[in-house]
Amino acid sequence: MPLEFETEIVGPVTLTIDKDKDVDIEGRKLRFSMNQPIGKVHLKVLMDSGAAVVDDDIAFNGEPAGTKLEVTWPKASGNVLRIDLRVYSVGGAYNGVELTPWRIDIPHEEVNFATGKWDVQAGEAPKLEASLKLIQEAISKFSSLADIKLYVVGHTDSVGASASNRTLSFNRARSIGAWFRSRGVRIPVFVDGAGEDALLVKTPDETDEPKNRRAEYIISIDEPGAGRWQRL
């Protein structure tokens, strides 16, 4: 006896999130889309206090494939450490993503270098000592929650050739990072030099602006920005 039945071929579930546009930490919301109608999602948001501010299913109504949808979470103390999102199609297939947007910017007094040089002078060491104390405090507090890393990026003003400024800023960042390593920082340390590509104060070319001669000390899980990071 011939048999007749209907089948539906469902391809792999594709979840789409633009990390630059769809992840709004300040607004406490995340936007996403999927290539199949969505039935529900499971959202877990973990704070750096160790508490999960939400860990629950959120129902949807079979919104069409490609629809941009949004989930939110309540305000809580601390910073968002990790976002786990699992999205289910109406047929039960699923895909997920883990996002780790957490970072801490270490406040500091800028180290002054001699013109064209990158050696840390003895008189500048107290500035780095103060920063080291904050870095070690953050490591002690958060290293048990995630694999955190220290990123040091150097910047210059717009005086001089762009390529030379990138090299100079990289060498200065490497000197600072190496100083921290030599004083006991045991988490991975990465360095980069942005040169004059990310001016804090926008100026014309060949402008001597002290505020643009700076560095950033960042503790985070993921690489902060699209840098050319090198590990020390």
PDB file of C-alpha atoms in Angstrom, residues 50-230:
ATOM      1  CA  GLY A  50      28.238  37.223  40.680  1.00  0.00           C
ATOM      2  CA  ALA A  51      24.435  37.578  40.598  1.00  0.00           C
ATOM      3  CA  ALA A  52      22.246  36.633  37.642  1.00  0.00           C
ATOM      4  CA  VAL A  53      19.865  39.562  37.139  1.00  0.00           C
ATOM      5  CA  VAL A  54      17.707  37.449  34.814  1.00  0.00           C
ATOM      6  CA  ASP A  55      17.714  33.735  33.934  1.00  0.00           C
ATOM      7  CA  ASP A  56      14.420  32.918  32.273  1.00  0.00           C
ATOM      8  CA  ASP A  57      12.465  32.055  29.123  1.00  0.00           C
ATOM      9  CA  ILE A  58      10.838  34.873  27.150  1.00  0.00           C
ATOM     10  CA  ALA A  59       7.952  33.922  24.833  1.00  0.00           C
ATOM     11  CA  PHE A  60       7.550  35.225  21.292  1.00  0.00           C
ATOM     12  CA  ASN A  61       4.754  34.695  18.793  1.00  0.00           C
ATOM     13  CA  GLY A  62       6.352  33.131  15.742  1.00  0.00           C
ATOM     14  CA  GLU A  63       7.600  36.445  14.381  1.00  0.00           C
ATOM     15  CA  PRO A  64       8.768  36.003  10.770  1.00  0.00           C
ATOM     16  CA  ALA A  65      12.339  35.129   9.925  1.00  0.00           C
ATOM     17  CA  GLY A  66      14.575  38.186   9.776  1.00  0.00           C
ATOM     18  CA  THR A  67      12.447  40.244  12.167  1.00  0.00           C
ATOM     19  CA  LYS A  68      14.589  42.371  14.490  1.00  0.00           C
ATOM     20  CA  LEU A  69      13.509  41.523  18.037  1.00  0.00           C
ATOM     21  CA  GLU A  70      14.598  42.794  21.439  1.00  0.00           C
ATOM     22  CA  VAL A  71      15.054  41.501  24.969  1.00  0.00           C
ATOM     23  CA  THR A  72      15.763  43.599  28.048  1.00  0.00           C
ATOM     24  CA  TRP A  73      16.880  43.070  31.627  1.00  0.00           C
ATOM     25  CA  PRO A  74      16.310  45.008  34.863  1.00  0.00           C
ATOM     26  CA  LYS A  75      18.740  47.446  36.418  1.00  0.00           C
ATOM     27  CA  ALA A  76      21.149  45.928  38.921  1.00  0.00           C
ATOM     28  CA  SER A  77      24.267  46.862  40.841  1.00  0.00           C
ATOM     29  CA  GLY A  78      27.582  46.207  39.181  1.00  0.00           C
ATOM     30  CA  ASN A  79      28.452  45.762  35.498  1.00  0.00           C
ATOM     31  CA  VAL A  80      27.227  43.194  33.006  1.00  0.00           C
ATOM     32  CA  LEU A  81      29.779  40.395  32.894  1.00  0.00           C
ATOM     33  CA  ARG A  82      28.146  37.929  30.491  1.00  0.00           C
ATOM     34  CA  ILE A  83      25.001  37.670  28.371  1.00  0.00           C
ATOM     35  CA  ASP A  84      23.826  34.190  27.358  1.00  0.00           C
ATOM     36  CA  LEU A  85      21.098  34.156  24.700  1.00  0.00           C
ATOM     37  CA  ARG A  86      19.526  30.992  23.287  1.00  0.00           C
ATOM     38  CA  VAL A  87      16.898  31.488  20.587  1.00  0.00           C
ATOM     39  CA  TYR A  88      14.367  28.766  19.683  1.00  0.00           C
ATOM     40  CA  SER A  89      12.397  28.538  16.459  1.00  0.00           C
ATOM     41  CA  VAL A  90       8.715  27.612  16.558  1.00  0.00           C
ATOM     42  CA  GLY A  91       9.794  24.109  15.540  1.00  0.00           C
ATOM     43  CA  GLY A  92      12.137  23.750  18.496  1.00  0.00           C
ATOM     44  CA  ALA A  93      15.477  24.201  16.718  1.00  0.00           C
ATOM     45  CA  TYR A  94      17.785  26.640  18.435  1.00  0.00           C
ATOM     46  CA  ASN A  95      21.008  28.572  18.311  1.00  0.00           C
ATOM     47  CA  GLY A  96      22.762  30.631  20.943  1.00  0.00           C
ATOM     48  CA  VAL A  97      25.496  33.122  21.655  1.00  0.00           C
ATOM     49  CA  GLU A  98      27.560  34.139  24.671  1.00  0.00           C
ATOM     50  CA  LEU A  99      28.572  37.799  24.889  1.00  0.00           C
ATOM     51  CA  THR A 100      31.108  39.170  27.361  1.00  0.00           C
ATOM     52  CA  PRO A 101      30.966  42.982  27.102  1.00  0.00           C
ATOM     53  CA  TRP A 102      32.495  43.553  30.539  1.00  0.00           C
ATOM     54  CA  ARG A 103      35.431  45.959  30.879  1.00  0.00           C
ATOM     55  CA  ILE A 104      36.987  48.292  33.434  1.00  0.00           C
ATOM     56  CA  ASP A 105      38.936  51.389  32.431  1.00  0.00           C
ATOM     57  CA  ILE A 106      41.641  52.048  35.005  1.00  0.00           C
ATOM     58  CA  PRO A 107      41.836  55.776  35.861  1.00  0.00           C
ATOM     59  CA  HIS A 108      45.405  57.043  35.914  1.00  0.00           C
ATOM     60  CA  GLU A 109      47.760  59.962  35.579  1.00  0.00           C
ATOM     61  CA  GLU A 110      49.504  59.950  32.211  1.00  0.00           C
ATOM     62  CA  VAL A 111      53.146  58.902  32.090  1.00  0.00           C
ATOM     63  CA  ASN A 112      55.371  61.523  30.471  1.00  0.00           C
ATOM     64  CA  PHE A 113      58.038  60.329  28.046  1.00  0.00           C
ATOM     65  CA  ALA A 114      61.009  62.178  26.598  1.00  0.00           C
ATOM     66  CA  THR A 115      60.433  63.356  23.010  1.00  0.00           C
ATOM     67  CA  GLY A 116      60.658  60.418  20.640  1.00  0.00           C
ATOM     68  CA  LYS A 117      61.459  58.005  23.503  1.00  0.00           C
ATOM     69  CA  TRP A 118      59.572  55.238  25.245  1.00  0.00           C
ATOM     70  CA  ASP A 119      61.644  54.335  28.290  1.00  0.00           C
ATOM     71  CA  VAL A 120      59.768  54.821  31.576  1.00  0.00           C
ATOM     72  CA  GLN A 121      61.764  57.372  33.527  1.00  0.00           C
ATOM     73  CA  ALA A 122      62.296  56.855  37.249  1.00  0.00           C
ATOM     74  CA  GLY A 123      60.385  60.018  38.128  1.00  0.00           C
ATOM     75  CA  GLU A 124      57.267  58.649  36.417  1.00  0.00           C
ATOM     76  CA  ALA A 125      57.173  55.410  38.395  1.00  0.00           C
ATOM     77  CA  PRO A 126      54.845  56.716  41.172  1.00  0.00           C
ATOM     78  CA  LYS A 127      52.124  57.234  38.541  1.00  0.00           C
ATOM     79  CA  LEU A 128      52.407  53.605  37.469  1.00  0.00           C
ATOM     80  CA  GLU A 129      52.523  52.451  41.096  1.00  0.00           C
ATOM     81  CA  ALA A 130      49.148  54.103  41.696  1.00  0.00           C
ATOM     82  CA  SER A 131      47.702  52.438  38.583  1.00  0.00           C
ATOM     83  CA  LEU A 132      49.205  49.077  39.554  1.00  0.00           C
ATOM     84  CA  LYS A 133      47.354  49.187  42.867  1.00  0.00           C
ATOM     85  CA  LEU A 134      44.015  49.631  41.056  1.00  0.00           C
ATOM     86  CA  ILE A 135      44.847  46.901  38.546  1.00  0.00           C
ATOM     87  CA  GLN A 136      45.735  44.417  41.274  1.00  0.00           C
ATOM     88  CA  GLU A 137      42.542  45.258  43.169  1.00  0.00           C
ATOM     89  CA  ALA A 138      40.479  44.547  40.053  1.00  0.00           C
ATOM     90  CA  ILE A 139      42.330  41.278  39.433  1.00  0.00           C
ATOM     91  CA  SER A 140      41.717  40.171  43.010  1.00  0.00           C
ATOM     92  CA  LYS A 141      38.015  41.005  42.768  1.00  0.00           C
ATOM     93  CA  PHE A 142      37.100  39.703  39.317  1.00  0.00           C
ATOM     94  CA  SER A 143      39.585  37.056  38.170  1.00  0.00           C
ATOM     95  CA  SER A 144      37.534  34.276  39.772  1.00  0.00           C
ATOM     96  CA  LEU A 145      34.525  35.188  37.592  1.00  0.00           C
ATOM     97  CA  ALA A 146      36.168  35.141  34.146  1.00  0.00           C
ATOM     98  CA  ASP A 147      39.452  34.972  32.253  1.00  0.00           C
ATOM     99  CA  ILE A 148      40.277  38.668  32.370  1.00  0.00           C
ATOM    100  CA  LYS A 149      43.158  40.381  30.600  1.00  0.00           C
ATOM    101  CA  LEU A 150      44.947  43.730  30.725  1.00  0.00           C
ATOM    102  CA  TYR A 151      45.089  45.816  27.547  1.00  0.00           C
ATOM    103  CA  VAL A 152      47.361  48.850  27.239  1.00  0.00           C
ATOM    104  CA  VAL A 153      46.982  51.080  24.182  1.00  0.00           C
ATOM    105  CA  GLY A 154      49.081  54.173  23.479  1.00  0.00           C
ATOM    106  CA  HIS A 155      48.034  57.339  21.632  1.00  0.00           C
ATOM    107  CA  THR A 156      49.890  60.374  20.268  1.00  0.00           C
ATOM    108  CA  ASP A 157      48.991  63.837  19.045  1.00  0.00           C
ATOM    109  CA  SER A 158      48.992  64.640  15.315  1.00  0.00           C
ATOM    110  CA  VAL A 159      52.528  66.050  15.138  1.00  0.00           C
ATOM    111  CA  GLY A 160      54.739  63.940  12.884  1.00  0.00           C
ATOM    112  CA  ALA A 161      54.152  61.150  10.388  1.00  0.00           C
ATOM    113  CA  SER A 162      51.204  58.853  11.068  1.00  0.00           C
ATOM    114  CA  ALA A 163      53.240  55.641  10.730  1.00  0.00           C
ATOM    115  CA  SER A 164      55.948  56.937  13.075  1.00  0.00           C
ATOM    116  CA  ASN A 165      53.317  57.917  15.631  1.00  0.00           C
ATOM    117  CA  ARG A 166      51.818  54.433  15.571  1.00  0.00           C
ATOM    118  CA  THR A 167      55.244  52.908  16.187  1.00  0.00           C
ATOM    119  CA  LEU A 168      56.036  55.381  18.967  1.00  0.00           C
ATOM    120  CA  SER A 169      52.697  54.827  20.700  1.00  0.00           C
ATOM    121  CA  PHE A 170      53.102  51.048  20.451  1.00  0.00           C
ATOM    122  CA  ASN A 171      56.579  51.173  21.992  1.00  0.00           C
ATOM    123  CA  ARG A 172      55.337  53.357  24.841  1.00  0.00           C
ATOM    124  CA  ALA A 173      52.393  51.034  25.479  1.00  0.00           C
ATOM    125  CA  ARG A 174      54.772  48.079  25.483  1.00  0.00           C
ATOM    126  CA  SER A 175      57.019  49.821  28.030  1.00  0.00           C
ATOM    127  CA  ILE A 176      54.049  50.470  30.308  1.00  0.00           C
ATOM    128  CA  GLY A 177      52.733  46.918  29.914  1.00  0.00           C
ATOM    129  CA  ALA A 178      56.166  45.459  30.581  1.00  0.00           C
ATOM    130  CA  TRP A 179      56.458  47.617  33.707  1.00  0.00           C
ATOM    131  CA  PHE A 180      53.194  46.178  35.023  1.00  0.00           C
ATOM    132  CA  ARG A 181      54.331  42.635  34.197  1.00  0.00           C
ATOM    133  CA  SER A 182      57.628  43.159  36.000  1.00  0.00           C
ATOM    134  CA  ARG A 183      55.734  44.306  39.104  1.00  0.00           C
ATOM    135  CA  GLY A 184      53.642  41.165  39.417  1.00  0.00           C
ATOM    136  CA  VAL A 185      50.651  41.431  37.051  1.00  0.00           C
ATOM    137  CA  ARG A 186      49.985  37.787  36.216  1.00  0.00           C
ATOM    138  CA  ILE A 187      46.953  38.013  33.964  1.00  0.00           C
ATOM    139  CA  PRO A 188      47.716  38.159  30.203  1.00  0.00           C
ATOM    140  CA  VAL A 189      48.897  41.603  29.079  1.00  0.00           C
ATOM    141  CA  PHE A 190      48.306  42.861  25.521  1.00  0.00           C
ATOM    142  CA  VAL A 191      49.553  46.108  23.990  1.00  0.00           C
ATOM    143  CA  ASP A 192      48.772  48.189  20.910  1.00  0.00           C
ATOM    144  CA  GLY A 193      49.638  51.602  19.491  1.00  0.00           C
ATOM    145  CA  ALA A 194      46.892  53.678  17.887  1.00  0.00           C
ATOM    146  CA  GLY A 195      49.137  56.647  17.131  1.00  0.00           C
ATOM    147  CA  GLU A 196      47.017  59.592  16.046  1.00  0.00           C
ATOM    148  CA  ASP A 197      44.132  57.440  14.777  1.00  0.00           C
ATOM    149  CA  ALA A 198      41.894  57.974  17.838  1.00  0.00           C
ATOM    150  CA  LEU A 199      42.426  61.560  18.979  1.00  0.00           C
ATOM    151  CA  LEU A 200      40.748  62.400  22.268  1.00  0.00           C
ATOM    152  CA  VAL A 201      40.630  66.055  21.171  1.00  0.00           C
ATOM    153  CA  LYS A 202      39.968  66.448  17.448  1.00  0.00           C
ATOM    154  CA  THR A 203      42.634  68.684  15.932  1.00  0.00           C
ATOM    155  CA  PRO A 204      44.096  69.487  12.499  1.00  0.00           C
ATOM    156  CA  ASP A 205      47.249  67.675  11.448  1.00  0.00           C
ATOM    157  CA  GLU A 206      50.527  68.758  13.071  1.00  0.00           C
ATOM    158  CA  THR A 207      48.803  70.048  16.217  1.00  0.00           C
ATOM    159  CA  ASP A 208      50.604  69.765  19.542  1.00  0.00           C
ATOM    160  CA  GLU A 209      47.767  68.757  21.885  1.00  0.00           C
ATOM    161  CA  PRO A 210      48.892  67.307  25.259  1.00  0.00           C
ATOM    162  CA  LYS A 211      45.555  65.601  25.914  1.00  0.00           C
ATOM    163  CA  ASN A 212      46.110  63.408  22.855  1.00  0.00           C
ATOM    164  CA  ARG A 213      49.388  62.049  24.226  1.00  0.00           C
ATOM    165  CA  ARG A 214      47.812  59.437  26.428  1.00  0.00           C
ATOM    166  CA  ALA A 215      47.357  55.760  27.146  1.00  0.00           C
ATOM    167  CA  GLU A 216      44.460  53.535  28.140  1.00  0.00           C
ATOM    168  CA  TYR A 217      44.635  50.741  30.704  1.00  0.00           C
ATOM    169  CA  ILE A 218      41.690  48.403  30.173  1.00  0.00           C
ATOM    170  CA  ILE A 219      40.810  45.201  31.997  1.00  0.00           C
ATOM    171  CA  SER A 220      38.342  43.129  30.001  1.00  0.00           C
ATOM    172  CA  ILE A 221      37.435  39.654  28.804  1.00  0.00           C
ATOM    173  CA  ASP A 222      37.293  40.322  25.055  1.00  0.00           C
ATOM    174  CA  GLU A 223      39.582  42.514  22.986  1.00  0.00           C
ATOM    175  CA  PRO A 224      38.423  46.143  23.353  1.00  0.00           C
ATOM    176  CA  GLY A 225      37.928  47.394  19.820  1.00  0.00           C
ATOM    177  CA  ALA A 226      39.575  46.321  16.603  1.00  0.00           C
ATOM    178  CA  GLY A 227      43.185  46.709  17.659  1.00  0.00           C
ATOM    179  CA  ARG A 228      46.387  45.031  16.523  1.00  0.00           C
ATOM    180  CA  TRP A 229      47.030  43.547  19.938  1.00  0.00           C
ATOM    181  CA  GLN A 230      50.301  41.845  20.771  1.00  0.00           C
TER     182      GLN A 230
END
